[in-house]
Short mmCIF file of C-alpha atoms in Angstrom, two decimals:
data_model
loop_
_atom_site.label_atom_id
_atom_site.label_comp_id
_atom_site.label_asym_id
_atom_site.label_seq_id
_atom_site.Cartn_x
_atom_site.Cartn_y
_atom_site.Cartn_z
CA UNK A 1 55.78 -35.90 -15.05
CA UNK A 2 54.83 -37.66 -18.32
CA UNK A 3 56.48 -36.22 -21.42
CA UNK A 4 54.65 -34.46 -24.26
CA UNK A 5 54.41 -37.57 -26.41
CA UNK A 6 52.91 -39.63 -23.60
CA UNK A 7 50.39 -36.88 -22.87
CA UNK A 8 49.39 -36.79 -26.55
CA UNK A 9 49.04 -40.53 -27.04
CA UNK A 10 47.49 -41.59 -23.74
CA UNK A 11 45.10 -38.70 -23.19
CA UNK A 12 44.39 -38.60 -26.92
CA UNK A 13 43.29 -42.23 -26.71
CA UNK A 14 41.03 -41.42 -23.77
CA UNK A 15 39.41 -38.48 -25.56
CA UNK A 16 38.69 -40.61 -28.63
CA UNK A 17 36.23 -42.68 -26.58
CA UNK A 18 34.08 -39.58 -25.96
CA UNK A 19 31.54 -38.02 -28.38
CA UNK A 20 33.68 -35.18 -29.76
CA UNK A 21 34.46 -34.77 -33.48
CA UNK A 22 38.22 -34.29 -33.16
CA UNK A 23 41.02 -33.81 -30.61
CA UNK A 24 40.83 -30.02 -30.69
CA UNK A 25 37.12 -30.00 -29.86
CA UNK A 26 37.63 -32.56 -27.10
CA UNK A 27 40.45 -30.58 -25.49
CA UNK A 28 38.45 -27.34 -25.72
CA UNK A 29 35.50 -29.03 -23.96
CA UNK A 30 37.64 -30.50 -21.18
CA UNK A 31 35.04 -33.23 -20.59
CA UNK A 32 34.50 -34.14 -16.97
CA UNK A 33 34.51 -37.88 -17.70
CA UNK A 34 38.31 -37.74 -18.02
CA UNK A 35 39.54 -37.49 -14.44
CA UNK A 36 42.70 -35.40 -14.77
CA UNK A 37 43.63 -32.16 -13.08
CA UNK A 38 43.90 -28.70 -14.61
CA UNK A 39 47.68 -28.97 -15.00
CA UNK A 40 47.25 -32.05 -17.19
CA UNK A 41 44.64 -30.26 -19.31
CA UNK A 42 46.97 -27.27 -19.67
CA UNK A 43 49.82 -29.58 -20.66
CA UNK A 44 47.68 -31.33 -23.27
CA UNK A 45 46.45 -28.00 -24.65
CA UNK A 46 50.03 -26.79 -24.98
CA UNK A 47 50.99 -29.97 -26.85
CA UNK A 48 47.98 -29.59 -29.14
CA UNK A 49 48.79 -25.97 -29.99
CA UNK A 50 52.44 -26.74 -30.64
CA UNK A 51 51.54 -29.20 -33.40
CA UNK A 52 54.62 -31.31 -32.57
CA UNK A 53 52.66 -34.49 -32.00
CA UNK A 54 49.67 -33.82 -34.26
CA UNK A 55 50.04 -37.16 -36.04
CA UNK A 56 50.37 -39.14 -32.81
CA UNK A 57 47.40 -37.31 -31.30
CA UNK A 58 45.26 -38.03 -34.36
CA UNK A 59 46.21 -41.72 -34.31
CA UNK A 60 45.49 -41.98 -30.60
CA UNK A 61 42.12 -40.27 -30.99
CA UNK A 62 41.20 -42.67 -33.83
CA UNK A 63 42.18 -45.65 -31.66
CA UNK A 64 39.95 -44.43 -28.86
CA UNK A 65 37.09 -43.97 -31.34
CA UNK A 66 37.64 -47.55 -32.59
CA UNK A 67 37.24 -48.83 -29.02
CA UNK A 68 34.08 -46.76 -28.58
CA UNK A 69 32.54 -48.32 -31.70
CA UNK A 70 33.88 -51.88 -31.43
CA UNK A 71 31.56 -54.84 -30.87
CA UNK A 72 33.89 -56.20 -28.19
CA UNK A 73 34.63 -52.72 -26.85
CA UNK A 74 32.31 -49.97 -25.65
CA UNK A 75 29.58 -50.54 -28.30
CA UNK A 76 28.86 -46.81 -28.64
CA UNK A 77 28.31 -46.42 -24.89
CA UNK A 78 29.85 -43.14 -23.80
CA UNK A 79 32.13 -43.63 -20.78
CA UNK A 80 31.02 -42.19 -17.47
CA UNK A 81 34.55 -42.07 -16.03
CA UNK A 82 38.02 -42.39 -17.53
CA UNK A 83 40.94 -42.71 -15.13
CA UNK A 84 44.55 -42.16 -16.18
CA UNK A 85 47.52 -43.63 -14.36
CA UNK A 86 49.80 -40.84 -15.55
CA UNK A 87 52.79 -43.13 -15.70
CA UNK A 88 52.40 -44.32 -12.12
CA UNK A 89 52.82 -48.02 -11.48
CA UNK A 90 49.72 -49.65 -10.01
CA UNK A 91 50.02 -51.36 -6.62
CA UNK A 92 49.86 -55.13 -6.46
CA UNK A 93 50.99 -57.91 -8.77
CA UNK A 94 49.70 -56.57 -12.09
CA UNK A 95 51.19 -58.06 -15.25
CA UNK A 96 49.54 -55.75 -17.78
CA UNK A 97 50.86 -52.16 -18.09
CA UNK A 98 47.51 -50.36 -17.75
CA UNK A 99 47.38 -46.66 -18.63
CA UNK A 100 43.61 -46.01 -18.71
CA UNK A 101 40.58 -47.43 -16.96
CA UNK A 102 37.06 -46.78 -18.23
CA UNK A 103 34.00 -47.13 -15.99
CA UNK A 104 36.09 -49.15 -13.50
CA UNK A 105 36.00 -52.12 -15.92
CA UNK A 106 37.67 -51.52 -19.28
CA UNK A 107 41.46 -51.59 -18.97
CA UNK A 108 43.63 -50.05 -21.69
CA UNK A 109 47.36 -50.23 -22.34
CA UNK A 110 48.61 -47.53 -24.72
CA UNK A 111 51.55 -48.75 -26.80
CA UNK A 112 52.83 -46.29 -29.38
CA UNK A 113 56.06 -46.80 -31.32
CA UNK A 114 57.44 -49.37 -28.91
CA UNK A 115 58.37 -53.01 -29.29
CA UNK A 116 59.60 -53.32 -25.69
CA UNK A 117 57.51 -55.71 -23.63
CA UNK A 118 59.31 -55.16 -20.34
CA UNK A 119 62.23 -53.24 -18.90
CA UNK A 120 63.33 -55.13 -15.81
CA UNK A 121 66.43 -55.99 -13.87
CA UNK A 122 68.09 -59.17 -15.17
CA UNK A 123 67.55 -60.83 -11.79
CA UNK A 124 63.83 -60.13 -11.91
CA UNK A 125 63.59 -61.65 -15.40
CA UNK A 126 65.95 -64.62 -15.27
CA UNK A 127 65.52 -65.57 -11.60
CA UNK A 128 62.17 -63.98 -10.72
CA UNK A 129 60.50 -64.74 -14.09
CA UNK A 130 59.07 -61.19 -14.27
CA UNK A 131 57.14 -61.45 -11.01
CA UNK A 132 56.47 -58.06 -9.44
CA UNK A 133 57.29 -59.32 -5.95
CA UNK A 134 59.78 -61.90 -4.76
CA UNK A 135 63.42 -62.62 -4.06
CA UNK A 136 66.07 -62.44 -6.77
CA UNK A 137 69.55 -61.05 -7.40
CA UNK A 138 69.31 -57.25 -7.28
CA UNK A 139 72.99 -56.50 -7.70
CA UNK A 140 75.24 -56.17 -10.74
CA UNK A 141 74.16 -59.00 -13.07
CA UNK A 142 77.46 -58.99 -14.94
CA UNK A 143 79.31 -59.47 -11.68
CA UNK A 144 76.87 -62.20 -10.62
CA UNK A 145 77.14 -64.38 -13.74
CA UNK A 146 80.51 -63.44 -15.30
CA UNK A 147 82.76 -61.90 -12.62
CA UNK A 148 86.07 -62.86 -14.25
CA UNK A 149 85.09 -61.54 -17.67
CA UNK A 150 83.80 -58.31 -16.11
CA UNK A 151 87.05 -57.83 -14.17
CA UNK A 152 89.10 -58.44 -17.32
CA UNK A 153 87.11 -55.84 -19.24
CA UNK A 154 87.40 -53.38 -16.36
CA UNK A 155 91.20 -53.70 -16.23
CA UNK A 156 91.49 -53.39 -20.02
CA UNK A 157 89.39 -50.22 -19.99
CA UNK A 158 91.45 -48.67 -17.19
CA UNK A 159 94.63 -49.37 -19.11
CA UNK A 160 93.25 -48.00 -22.38
CA UNK A 161 91.98 -44.84 -20.66
CA UNK A 162 95.22 -44.34 -18.74
CA UNK A 163 93.46 -44.40 -15.37
CA UNK A 164 95.46 -45.45 -12.31
CA UNK A 165 94.89 -45.83 -8.57
CA UNK A 166 91.52 -47.49 -9.09
CA UNK A 167 90.23 -50.46 -7.04
CA UNK A 168 90.83 -53.98 -8.44
CA UNK A 169 87.14 -54.50 -9.35
CA UNK A 170 84.34 -52.17 -10.47
CA UNK A 171 82.19 -53.21 -7.50
CA UNK A 172 84.78 -51.62 -5.18
CA UNK A 173 84.69 -48.28 -7.01
CA UNK A 174 83.01 -45.18 -5.68
CA UNK A 175 80.30 -43.50 -7.72
CA UNK A 176 82.76 -40.77 -8.64
CA UNK A 177 85.32 -43.30 -9.90
CA UNK A 178 82.70 -45.07 -12.00
CA UNK A 179 81.65 -41.71 -13.42
CA UNK A 180 85.27 -40.96 -14.35
CA UNK A 181 85.60 -44.32 -16.09
CA UNK A 182 82.30 -43.90 -17.93
CA UNK A 183 83.31 -40.48 -19.25
CA UNK A 184 86.70 -41.85 -20.33
CA UNK A 185 84.87 -44.46 -22.42
CA UNK A 186 82.69 -42.00 -24.31
CA UNK A 187 81.95 -43.12 -27.83
CA UNK A 188 80.21 -46.12 -29.31
CA UNK A 189 83.13 -48.55 -29.30
CA UNK A 190 85.74 -49.61 -26.78
CA UNK A 191 89.07 -47.78 -27.14
CA UNK A 192 91.45 -50.59 -28.16
CA UNK A 193 91.65 -54.20 -29.28
CA UNK A 194 92.15 -55.53 -25.74
CA UNK A 195 89.03 -53.87 -24.36
CA UNK A 196 86.98 -54.81 -27.45
CA UNK A 197 88.04 -58.43 -27.14
CA UNK A 198 87.29 -58.44 -23.42
CA UNK A 199 83.84 -57.02 -24.06
CA UNK A 200 83.09 -59.69 -26.68
CA UNK A 201 84.04 -62.35 -24.13
CA UNK A 202 81.82 -60.72 -21.51
CA UNK A 203 78.91 -60.72 -23.98
CA UNK A 204 79.36 -64.41 -24.71
CA UNK A 205 79.64 -65.42 -21.07
CA UNK A 206 76.70 -63.30 -19.86
CA UNK A 207 74.47 -64.50 -22.70
CA UNK A 208 75.19 -68.16 -22.01
CA UNK A 209 74.89 -67.88 -18.21
CA UNK A 210 71.66 -65.86 -18.42
CA UNK A 211 70.05 -68.36 -20.79
CA UNK A 212 71.03 -71.27 -18.53
CA UNK A 213 69.63 -69.60 -15.41
CA UNK A 214 66.42 -68.59 -17.16
CA UNK A 215 65.77 -72.07 -18.56
CA UNK A 216 66.56 -73.74 -15.24
CA UNK A 217 64.28 -71.41 -13.30
CA UNK A 218 61.38 -71.92 -15.73
CA UNK A 219 61.76 -75.67 -15.28
CA UNK A 220 62.14 -75.57 -11.51
CA UNK A 221 59.47 -73.00 -10.68
CA UNK A 222 55.74 -73.40 -10.49
CA UNK A 223 55.34 -70.81 -13.24
CA UNK A 224 56.38 -73.19 -16.02
CA UNK A 225 56.77 -72.49 -19.73
CA UNK A 226 53.15 -71.50 -20.27
CA UNK A 227 53.15 -69.04 -17.37
CA UNK A 228 56.47 -67.57 -18.54
CA UNK A 229 55.07 -67.01 -22.02
CA UNK A 230 51.98 -65.32 -20.58
CA UNK A 231 54.19 -62.94 -18.61
CA UNK A 232 56.30 -62.14 -21.67
CA UNK A 233 53.21 -61.45 -23.79
CA UNK A 234 51.62 -59.47 -20.93
CA UNK A 235 48.68 -61.84 -20.66
CA UNK A 236 47.07 -60.52 -17.47
CA UNK A 237 44.62 -61.93 -14.97
CA UNK A 238 41.75 -60.16 -16.77
CA UNK A 239 41.17 -59.21 -20.42
CA UNK A 240 42.27 -55.74 -21.45
CA UNK A 241 42.89 -53.71 -24.61
CA UNK A 242 46.09 -52.61 -26.32
CA UNK A 243 45.70 -49.45 -28.38
CA UNK A 244 48.60 -47.89 -30.24
CA UNK A 245 50.56 -48.62 -33.37
CA UNK A 246 52.81 -51.51 -34.33
CA UNK A 247 56.34 -50.25 -34.89
CA UNK A 248 57.17 -53.23 -37.12
CA UNK A 249 54.32 -52.69 -39.56
CA UNK A 250 53.33 -49.05 -39.06
CA UNK A 251 49.68 -50.14 -38.76
CA UNK A 252 47.35 -49.17 -35.92
CA UNK A 253 47.40 -51.64 -33.04
CA UNK A 254 43.91 -52.31 -31.71
CA UNK A 255 43.68 -55.57 -29.80
CA UNK A 256 41.69 -57.25 -27.10
CA UNK A 257 44.15 -59.28 -25.01
CA UNK A 258 42.99 -62.66 -23.75
CA UNK A 259 43.09 -63.74 -20.13
CA UNK A 260 44.93 -66.98 -19.25
CA UNK A 261 41.57 -68.77 -19.21
CA UNK A 262 40.74 -67.52 -22.72
CA UNK A 263 44.26 -68.25 -23.96
CA UNK A 264 44.21 -71.85 -22.84
CA UNK A 265 40.76 -72.36 -24.39
CA UNK A 266 42.11 -71.22 -27.78
CA UNK A 267 45.75 -72.33 -27.81
CA UNK A 268 48.10 -75.04 -26.62
CA UNK A 269 51.75 -74.30 -25.95
CA UNK A 270 53.93 -76.91 -27.64
CA UNK A 271 57.39 -75.56 -26.85
CA UNK A 272 59.07 -72.60 -25.16
CA UNK A 273 62.82 -72.13 -25.66
CA UNK A 274 65.54 -69.67 -24.66
CA UNK A 275 69.02 -69.54 -26.17
CA UNK A 276 72.10 -67.29 -25.98
CA UNK A 277 72.66 -65.15 -29.05
CA UNK A 278 75.79 -63.66 -30.57
CA UNK A 279 75.29 -59.90 -30.77
CA UNK A 280 76.98 -56.61 -30.02
CA UNK A 281 75.85 -56.90 -26.40
CA UNK A 282 74.72 -59.71 -24.11
CA UNK A 283 71.50 -61.15 -25.54
CA UNK A 284 69.15 -64.06 -25.00
CA UNK A 285 66.57 -65.07 -27.62
CA UNK A 286 63.21 -66.57 -26.66
CA UNK A 287 60.58 -68.24 -28.82
CA UNK A 288 57.50 -70.39 -28.54
CA UNK A 289 55.60 -72.80 -30.74
CA UNK A 290 51.88 -73.02 -30.12
CA UNK A 291 48.89 -74.75 -31.65
CA UNK A 292 45.55 -73.16 -32.41
CA UNK A 293 42.70 -75.33 -31.18
CA UNK A 294 40.40 -73.82 -33.80
CA UNK A 295 42.21 -75.03 -36.92
CA UNK A 296 44.87 -77.34 -35.38
CA UNK A 297 47.69 -75.33 -36.98
CA UNK A 298 51.00 -74.55 -35.29
CA UNK A 299 52.75 -71.17 -35.36
CA UNK A 300 55.61 -69.42 -33.61
CA UNK A 301 56.19 -66.17 -31.76
CA UNK A 302 59.58 -64.82 -30.78
CA UNK A 303 61.51 -62.03 -29.14
CA UNK A 304 64.81 -61.31 -27.48
CA UNK A 305 66.32 -59.81 -24.35
CA UNK A 306 69.13 -57.27 -24.43
CA UNK A 307 71.18 -57.06 -21.23
CA UNK A 308 73.00 -53.76 -21.12
CA UNK A 309 74.31 -51.11 -18.81
CA UNK A 310 71.91 -48.37 -17.84
CA UNK A 311 73.10 -44.81 -18.50
CA UNK A 312 76.47 -45.79 -19.92
CA UNK A 313 79.19 -48.38 -19.38
CA UNK A 314 80.01 -49.12 -15.73
CA UNK A 315 77.58 -46.35 -14.67
CA UNK A 316 74.83 -48.47 -13.13
CA UNK A 317 73.96 -52.18 -12.93
CA UNK A 318 72.71 -53.61 -16.23
CA UNK A 319 69.04 -53.83 -17.15
CA UNK A 320 67.16 -56.39 -19.23
CA UNK A 321 64.99 -55.06 -22.05
CA UNK A 322 62.53 -57.63 -23.40
CA UNK A 323 61.76 -57.03 -27.08
CA UNK A 324 59.04 -58.46 -29.26
CA UNK A 325 60.16 -59.59 -32.73
CA UNK A 326 56.83 -60.99 -33.96
CA UNK A 327 54.17 -58.47 -35.12
CA UNK A 328 51.35 -58.10 -32.64
CA UNK A 329 48.86 -59.30 -35.26
CA UNK A 330 50.55 -62.72 -35.17
CA UNK A 331 50.63 -63.17 -31.39
CA UNK A 332 48.44 -65.80 -29.73
CA UNK A 333 45.83 -64.18 -27.54
CA UNK A 334 45.95 -60.79 -29.33
CA UNK A 335 42.51 -60.47 -30.95
CA UNK A 336 41.88 -57.56 -33.35
CA UNK A 337 39.01 -55.37 -32.23
CA UNK A 338 35.77 -56.50 -33.84
CA UNK A 339 34.07 -53.94 -36.10
CA UNK A 340 31.05 -51.93 -35.11
CA UNK A 341 28.05 -53.70 -33.65
CA UNK A 342 25.70 -54.74 -36.46
CA UNK A 343 21.98 -54.16 -36.27
CA UNK A 344 20.60 -56.59 -33.74
CA UNK A 345 17.13 -58.17 -33.83
CA UNK A 346 14.79 -57.36 -31.01
CA UNK A 347 15.20 -60.00 -28.34
CA UNK A 348 11.94 -59.29 -26.52
CA UNK A 349 9.01 -56.94 -26.73
CA UNK A 350 7.61 -54.98 -23.86
CA UNK A 351 3.81 -54.75 -23.99
#
């Protein structure tokens, strides 16, 4: 079930597109255009009364109202139906993380206080290039790209924690043994110099190997640099809207996202690069240089990938979190919502 904050931001955005003066009035009316069940309405009403997410709800409602009034949005046309995914992943190969759909046409991604573009397995990112279907390494990424360094760290941690009678490698451990090791390593740092040094070596090796595999796969695949950038920026097969707030600037985020066709008509990719980075965990940086066809100027956009264990050290295979470092306002293909529709001249007269 979605948490309280998700309920406030996503359903608050939906209600902002309807003709109600404020969130409280919209929730009290329970408008039929928003296709959610009574449990969802009850949940939203409880969140509203608690006041815990009043600011987020107000921001979300204002974002929905901006879409209702925007020239490239709803143009003051009240939605007939609003569908909510409720956190469920859509079927099919969909790049954009859609949360709302209005009148079967307008797609909306709600992005509040998050600079994470994707949370995928390392194999899906570095080998599968963020495809939703395909064949890639689904095992322990550390073991796949740096088995010796992982084994060295594992042995150093066992010694520092005083654990004996464990298998020679973490892949041979039972879930209970991995849980014991994880609990023995509680705390933010590794217990001694040997384990800290081994972890630094693992970070270096995983970062370098991941960057090499990613770059090689981009070159060898049919996706190419341009397609990889589109997947990172969540450029989908059809235009959609991002409504939320930009964590880097604190400003509302209200954008119409270009399709690949629109993107290529406005921009030219000059370079896409990936490189290992020295950090407190395995990391790969990515960046692009692109040229605007409108003014012939070049600019850059960048982000990074953190490769880290899920739910604690040695607990589960590592995940790859793709972060955006460039503000959304500076991303190619992210167009700020146009203001309200100005008065239009009459195009024809009916006798």
